[in-house]
XYZ file of N, CA, C and O in Angstrom:
404
model
N 0.882 -1.166 0.012
C 0.033 0.061 -0.010
C 0.878 1.284 -0.050
O 0.467 2.256 -0.597
N 1.990 1.191 0.659
C 2.843 2.399 0.745
C 3.487 2.671 -0.635
O 3.677 3.884 -0.948
N 3.784 1.668 -1.433
C 4.287 1.884 -2.752
C 3.290 2.542 -3.651
O 3.603 3.367 -4.520
N 2.063 2.356 -3.466
C 1.060 2.989 -4.263
C 1.015 4.587 -3.889
O 0.891 5.385 -4.779
N 1.231 4.890 -2.645
C 1.360 6.272 -2.235
C 2.634 6.932 -2.790
O 2.559 8.054 -3.204
N 3.681 6.144 -2.824
C 4.948 6.698 -3.368
C 4.804 7.036 -4.847
O 5.186 8.047 -5.400
N 4.216 6.102 -5.518
C 4.018 6.213 -6.986
C 2.967 7.396 -7.319
O 3.240 8.089 -8.209
N 1.949 7.455 -6.498
C 1.069 8.604 -6.667
C 1.737 9.967 -6.419
O 1.508 10.929 -7.193
N 2.595 10.029 -5.471
C 3.297 11.293 -5.201
C 4.297 11.585 -6.326
O 4.408 12.700 -6.779
N 4.894 10.553 -6.863
C 5.846 10.720 -7.947
C 5.119 11.187 -9.238
O 5.574 12.121 -9.904
N 4.015 10.650 -9.466
C 3.211 11.039 -10.614
C 2.774 12.509 -10.459
O 2.782 13.271 -11.394
N 2.288 12.793 -9.296
C 1.826 14.154 -9.004
C 2.825 15.207 -9.063
O 2.664 16.294 -9.668
N 4.084 14.860 -8.602
C 5.211 15.818 -8.737
C 5.578 15.960 -10.225
O 5.793 17.131 -10.628
N 5.613 14.918 -10.974
C 5.962 15.055 -12.326
C 4.921 15.840 -13.115
O 5.250 16.732 -13.926
N 3.634 15.632 -12.833
C 2.585 16.405 -13.462
C 2.741 17.852 -13.126
O 2.457 18.768 -13.961
N 2.968 18.180 -11.877
C 3.113 19.569 -11.491
C 4.311 20.209 -12.179
O 4.184 21.367 -12.581
N 5.389 19.533 -12.329
C 6.530 20.104 -13.062
C 6.214 20.345 -14.523
O 6.588 21.381 -15.104
N 5.548 19.346 -15.100
C 5.161 19.489 -16.563
C 4.155 20.595 -16.743
O 4.259 21.446 -17.656
N 3.292 20.801 -15.742
C 2.348 21.903 -15.862
C 3.062 23.330 -15.732
O 2.681 24.201 -16.442
N 4.086 23.326 -14.832
C 4.858 24.550 -14.797
C 5.652 24.840 -16.048
O 5.823 25.998 -16.386
N 6.161 23.833 -16.650
C 6.943 24.041 -17.860
C 6.114 24.400 -19.049
O 6.603 24.952 -20.066
N 4.827 24.068 -18.990
C 3.983 24.310 -20.239
C 3.243 25.667 -20.181
O 2.502 25.983 -21.034
N 3.564 26.433 -19.160
C 2.946 27.767 -19.061
C 3.653 28.676 -20.161
O 4.934 28.701 -20.202
N 2.875 29.419 -20.949
C 3.465 30.240 -21.981
C 4.380 31.270 -21.412
O 4.072 31.819 -20.275
N 5.400 31.725 -22.175
C 6.240 32.803 -21.688
C 5.567 34.071 -21.560
O 5.914 34.900 -20.695
N 4.528 34.309 -22.356
C 3.791 35.641 -22.222
C 3.121 35.767 -20.869
O 2.965 36.785 -20.302
N 2.648 34.623 -20.241
C 2.105 34.642 -18.945
C 3.119 34.944 -17.907
O 2.923 35.748 -16.975
N 4.245 34.362 -18.020
C 5.411 34.515 -17.050
C 6.001 35.883 -17.132
O 6.687 36.247 -16.170
N 5.822 36.617 -18.219
C 6.485 37.867 -18.308
C 5.559 39.039 -17.763
O 6.003 40.170 -17.776
N 4.301 38.788 -17.361
C 3.509 39.798 -16.878
C 4.056 40.296 -15.430
O 4.610 39.561 -14.630
N 3.995 41.621 -15.195
C 4.527 42.148 -13.981
C 3.916 41.567 -12.686
O 4.566 41.321 -11.731
N 2.562 41.305 -12.762
C 1.971 40.759 -11.537
C 2.439 39.388 -11.193
O 2.730 39.028 -10.136
N 2.593 38.590 -12.287
C 3.188 37.174 -12.029
C 4.564 37.231 -11.557
O 4.953 36.490 -10.598
N 5.395 38.136 -12.074
C 6.728 38.204 -11.567
C 6.837 38.714 -10.181
O 7.619 38.231 -9.369
N 5.874 39.660 -9.784
C 5.870 40.130 -8.456
C 5.454 39.126 -7.421
O 6.065 38.960 -6.343
N 4.473 38.297 -7.865
C 4.019 37.185 -6.994
C 5.097 36.145 -6.803
O 5.418 35.670 -5.725
N 5.795 35.928 -7.985
C 6.881 34.868 -7.844
C 8.083 35.354 -6.987
O 8.799 34.551 -6.387
N 8.265 36.649 -6.955
C 9.339 37.176 -6.123
C 8.963 37.113 -4.602
O 9.820 36.946 -3.802
N 7.745 37.392 -4.294
C 7.299 37.495 -2.931
C 6.799 36.179 -2.290
O 6.715 36.116 -1.058
N 6.489 35.209 -3.104
C 5.933 33.913 -2.609
C 6.900 33.193 -1.673
O 6.511 32.748 -0.619
N 8.241 33.031 -2.096
C 9.102 32.373 -1.132
C 9.299 33.071 0.215
O 9.351 32.447 1.223
N 9.211 34.355 0.250
C 9.349 35.105 1.517
C 8.146 34.881 2.371
O 8.191 34.611 3.570
N 6.992 34.892 1.704
C 5.775 34.600 2.508
C 5.728 33.152 3.056
O 5.266 33.000 4.243
N 6.162 32.202 2.263
C 6.129 30.895 2.703
C 7.118 30.649 3.833
O 6.880 29.899 4.868
N 8.342 31.237 3.732
C 9.294 31.173 4.788
C 8.889 31.805 6.069
O 8.983 31.324 7.191
N 8.191 32.978 5.965
C 7.663 33.630 7.139
C 6.578 32.791 7.783
O 6.506 32.669 9.075
N 5.703 32.076 6.924
C 4.719 31.286 7.545
C 5.261 30.085 8.279
O 4.820 29.697 9.355
N 6.326 29.464 7.737
C 7.028 28.321 8.382
C 7.683 28.703 9.693
O 7.638 28.057 10.700
N 8.298 29.948 9.667
C 8.915 30.396 10.857
C 7.793 30.682 12.011
O 7.998 30.330 13.118
N 6.696 31.252 11.636
C 5.656 31.548 12.594
C 5.105 30.257 13.174
O 4.810 30.198 14.312
N 4.881 29.230 12.322
C 4.322 27.974 12.811
C 5.329 27.280 13.806
O 4.950 26.788 14.837
N 6.683 27.399 13.463
C 7.604 26.678 14.335
C 7.821 27.559 15.670
O 8.014 26.933 16.664
N 7.804 28.907 15.598
C 8.083 29.698 16.783
C 6.828 29.661 17.735
O 7.010 29.471 18.906
N 5.683 29.874 17.197
C 4.432 29.928 18.055
C 3.732 28.640 17.941
O 2.707 28.505 17.236
N 4.182 27.677 18.752
C 3.485 26.450 18.799
C 2.458 26.398 19.889
O 2.522 27.288 20.817
N 1.531 25.533 19.861
C 0.540 25.491 20.905
C -0.242 24.183 20.924
O 0.035 23.236 20.079
N -1.144 24.037 21.868
C -1.922 22.745 21.973
C -3.315 22.958 21.544
O -4.190 22.176 21.757
N -3.623 24.015 20.758
C -4.963 24.103 20.193
C -5.687 25.484 20.760
O -6.302 26.129 20.068
N -5.513 25.677 22.097
C -6.166 26.867 22.678
C -5.226 27.917 23.205
O -5.547 28.993 23.495
N -3.990 27.514 23.384
C -3.017 28.424 23.965
C -1.695 28.372 23.221
O -1.352 27.258 22.542
N -0.969 29.370 23.244
C 0.405 29.379 22.704
C 1.484 29.144 23.614
O 1.407 29.587 24.817
N 2.499 28.399 23.219
C 3.640 28.141 24.070
C 4.793 29.102 23.684
O 5.219 29.074 22.485
N 5.230 29.841 24.542
C 6.353 30.740 24.311
C 7.587 30.172 24.999
O 7.611 29.841 26.205
N 8.650 29.916 24.249
C 9.874 29.388 24.791
C 11.087 30.081 24.084
O 11.013 31.177 23.629
N 12.151 29.417 24.114
C 13.417 29.991 23.758
C 13.506 30.341 22.246
O 14.140 31.213 21.774
N 12.606 29.690 21.463
C 12.553 30.034 20.068
C 12.121 31.461 19.811
O 12.611 32.090 18.826
N 11.231 31.969 20.586
C 10.823 33.364 20.488
C 11.992 34.280 20.718
O 12.150 35.330 19.974
N 12.774 33.966 21.674
C 13.933 34.887 21.960
C 14.934 34.757 20.839
O 15.520 35.746 20.454
N 15.073 33.564 20.257
C 16.002 33.401 19.006
C 15.425 34.284 17.805
O 16.241 34.879 17.158
N 14.139 34.232 17.625
C 13.547 35.059 16.556
C 13.717 36.530 16.829
O 14.102 37.264 15.959
N 13.699 36.934 18.126
C 13.928 38.351 18.471
C 15.439 38.763 18.184
O 15.677 39.798 17.651
N 16.254 37.793 18.490
C 17.709 38.099 18.246
C 17.983 38.163 16.691
O 18.724 39.034 16.264
N 17.241 37.365 15.954
C 17.441 37.360 14.513
C 16.854 38.666 13.970
O 17.494 39.273 13.042
N 15.767 39.207 14.477
C 15.169 40.428 14.042
C 16.190 41.596 14.381
O 16.371 42.471 13.493
N 16.762 41.568 15.550
C 17.698 42.614 15.912
C 18.884 42.598 14.974
O 19.433 43.626 14.470
N 19.392 41.369 14.688
C 20.564 41.300 13.775
C 20.212 41.825 12.382
O 21.088 42.340 11.655
N 18.999 41.464 11.936
C 18.606 41.936 10.648
C 18.446 43.428 10.600
O 18.851 44.053 9.586
N 18.037 43.970 11.639
C 17.822 45.471 11.703
C 19.166 46.145 11.743
O 19.366 47.250 11.252
N 20.169 45.391 12.283
C 21.522 46.018 12.294
C 22.346 45.659 10.925
O 23.474 45.892 10.824
N 21.591 45.046 10.029
C 22.098 44.629 8.734
C 23.338 43.707 8.752
O 24.272 43.852 8.045
N 23.162 42.756 9.615
C 24.204 41.742 9.800
C 24.142 40.733 8.657
O 23.007 40.522 8.085
N 25.227 40.136 8.257
C 25.182 38.993 7.252
C 24.299 37.860 7.666
O 24.044 37.673 8.842
N 23.836 37.084 6.727
C 22.895 36.021 6.988
C 23.443 35.002 7.951
O 22.672 34.626 8.905
N 24.709 34.632 7.851
C 25.265 33.631 8.732
C 25.312 34.215 10.191
O 25.107 33.478 11.070
N 25.548 35.515 10.317
C 25.564 36.078 11.700
C 24.160 36.048 12.315
O 24.070 35.863 13.427
N 23.165 36.302 11.404
C 21.778 36.288 11.859
C 21.408 34.859 12.415
O 20.922 34.706 13.525
N 21.854 33.827 11.716
C 21.505 32.502 12.050
C 22.226 32.076 13.345
O 21.683 31.448 14.281
N 23.568 32.445 13.392
C 24.337 32.069 14.618
C 23.765 32.850 15.804
O 23.699 32.289 16.953
N 23.408 34.137 15.670
C 22.913 34.880 16.839
C 21.600 34.265 17.280
O 21.335 34.141 18.488
N 20.778 33.869 16.347
C 19.472 33.289 16.743
C 19.626 31.938 17.489
O 19.044 31.700 18.453
N 20.470 31.087 16.907
C 20.746 29.834 17.513
C 21.455 29.988 18.882
O 21.079 29.258 19.821
N 22.410 30.857 18.942
C 23.094 31.031 20.250
C 22.153 31.622 21.302
O 22.182 31.108 22.453
N 21.281 32.522 20.908
C 20.360 33.085 21.961
C 19.370 31.979 22.363
O 19.218 31.844 23.552
N 18.816 31.247 21.521
C 17.993 30.071 21.879
C 18.635 29.064 22.681
O 18.087 28.653 23.752
N 19.872 28.707 22.365
C 20.599 27.776 23.124
C 20.934 28.313 24.488
O 20.804 27.577 25.571
N 21.333 29.579 24.730
C 21.599 30.120 26.036
C 20.373 30.260 26.908
O 20.439 29.930 28.047
N 19.234 30.522 26.260
C 17.910 30.570 27.037
C 17.554 29.241 27.499
O 17.143 29.049 28.670
N 17.755 28.244 26.665
C 17.400 26.874 27.061
C 18.374 26.366 28.143
O 17.966 25.627 29.056
N 19.662 26.776 28.013
C 20.627 26.358 29.076
C 20.312 27.023 30.418
O 20.472 26.333 31.449
N 19.878 28.189 30.411
C 19.576 28.941 31.589
C 18.337 28.432 32.367
O 18.193 28.497 33.540
N 17.334 27.850 31.557
C 16.112 27.493 32.296
C 15.465 26.426 31.500
O 14.618 25.799 31.729
């Protein structure tokens, strides 16, 4: 039964790729489509970060060291730090908060 699921996913991924390749160039060159394509990865990454930082059990949110790490990342971004510095500052802040309590 699991192989049927694997094959269905493989066919679905291939169909999605073919659908993307079959879009005419005139559609892809529209300014609205280009703007959406530029902003979509940022929105998806922000949504993934929000889901990971603000976890909960259905009715309440759990605030832990991840929120402090996100705060450190925001501060580093505001100071225009390089990406690697942002990641290290966030991870170090979260690790120190977890170590402290």
